[in-house]
């Protein structure tokens, strides 16, 4: 009997997940395995919501955002009973392994499930947040920052015409990767991230200095999860000190969708391919990532318990470059 691999996408959807699914399916079929797609993440695993995937099922999806398998957040999977049901479905479908694509929550679930029930799981980093240890970039991050950047560029036109201070909120509940990347690439005047304490007085000072210097636009990028509050809260606090009028733009879900960039498709294709190779080599309980051009395998627990550091020097650089 042919060996069987299951695939699921879980947590928030991320552009490039489809390219990863395609790579897994095509590599697995090439190597003589069967592939089943599990719908809506761990929820589909519990409910036996499963379809067979062949060559054609993944045709024409490499360029599509979202995930053809659907994704979900599933509280039941966090219980012993939920995992027990999922294990039964794995046995019933005779799955030799499940490849899970998602963020830190997905890796937490994978760690618990594989340890408690002895199932063979392999992880792929699929989240726009880039907050997983064990890979330089996660699938979806590059597309998200490019989408956000396009919006920032447009807002800059208005900011400089109106001569207003703009606070632009980007995604990142716990991490400032998106904020830092968009801040640097978008030529922002300041960046506010959860990893560093936010000094409202310093931000106000920066804005006032910029205005004195004759700068027409002031763009401050705010990660949604900053400890000082969201973009609106921070903007209000800053206005109390500067008296300057402000505008707030919350980019929200536009950062999630859209066709994946070349970088995301390339990363997803590589990691999907190597996930199947990892299965072939009986290497389970790990997330497949890429660090400095090399494929690396990181135990599930490390991917979320070790904090991936943000590049602090970029923070300083943004201020210097914005002059
Ligand atoms: P994103 O980074 O895009 O938010 P994520 O993978 O972190 O993606 P979560 O909603 O945190 O998204 O997690 C996805 C799912 O993983 C949860 O809905 C739940 O089913 C499962 N999960 C998360 N944590 C655990 C845990 N400790 N034990 C079991 N399952 C978990």
PDB file of N, CA, C and O in Angstrom, residues 21 56 106 162 204 260:
ATOM      1  N   UNK A  21       1.172  24.069  -0.649  1.00  0.00           N
ATOM      2  CA  UNK A  21       0.318  22.878  -0.851  1.00  0.00           C
ATOM      3  C   UNK A  21       0.670  22.219  -2.189  1.00  0.00           C
ATOM      4  O   UNK A  21       0.845  21.008  -2.293  1.00  0.00           O
ATOM      5  N   UNK A  56      -4.173  17.514 -10.532  1.00  0.00           N
ATOM      6  CA  UNK A  56      -5.051  18.583 -11.018  1.00  0.00           C
ATOM      7  C   UNK A  56      -5.593  19.451  -9.892  1.00  0.00           C
ATOM      8  O   UNK A  56      -5.868  20.624 -10.109  1.00  0.00           O
ATOM      9  N   UNK A 106      -0.233  27.031  15.641  1.00  0.00           N
ATOM     10  CA  UNK A 106      -0.256  25.770  14.896  1.00  0.00           C
ATOM     11  C   UNK A 106       0.900  24.871  15.338  1.00  0.00           C
ATOM     12  O   UNK A 106       0.726  23.650  15.502  1.00  0.00           O
ATOM     13  N   UNK A 162      -1.122  67.355   2.553  1.00  0.00           N
ATOM     14  CA  UNK A 162      -1.893  67.916   3.669  1.00  0.00           C
ATOM     15  C   UNK A 162      -1.013  68.481   4.780  1.00  0.00           C
ATOM     16  O   UNK A 162      -1.467  69.233   5.627  1.00  0.00           O
ATOM     17  N   UNK A 204       6.868  62.493  20.117  1.00  0.00           N
ATOM     18  CA  UNK A 204       6.404  63.875  19.968  1.00  0.00           C
ATOM     19  C   UNK A 204       7.569  64.790  19.600  1.00  0.00           C
ATOM     20  O   UNK A 204       7.462  65.651  18.727  1.00  0.00           O
ATOM     21  N   UNK A 260       0.637  35.968  -3.905  1.00  0.00           N
ATOM     22  CA  UNK A 260       1.944  35.942  -3.245  1.00  0.00           C
ATOM     23  C   UNK A 260       3.048  36.507  -4.138  1.00  0.00           C
ATOM     24  O   UNK A 260       3.019  36.335  -5.355  1.00  0.00           O
TER      25      UNK A 260
END
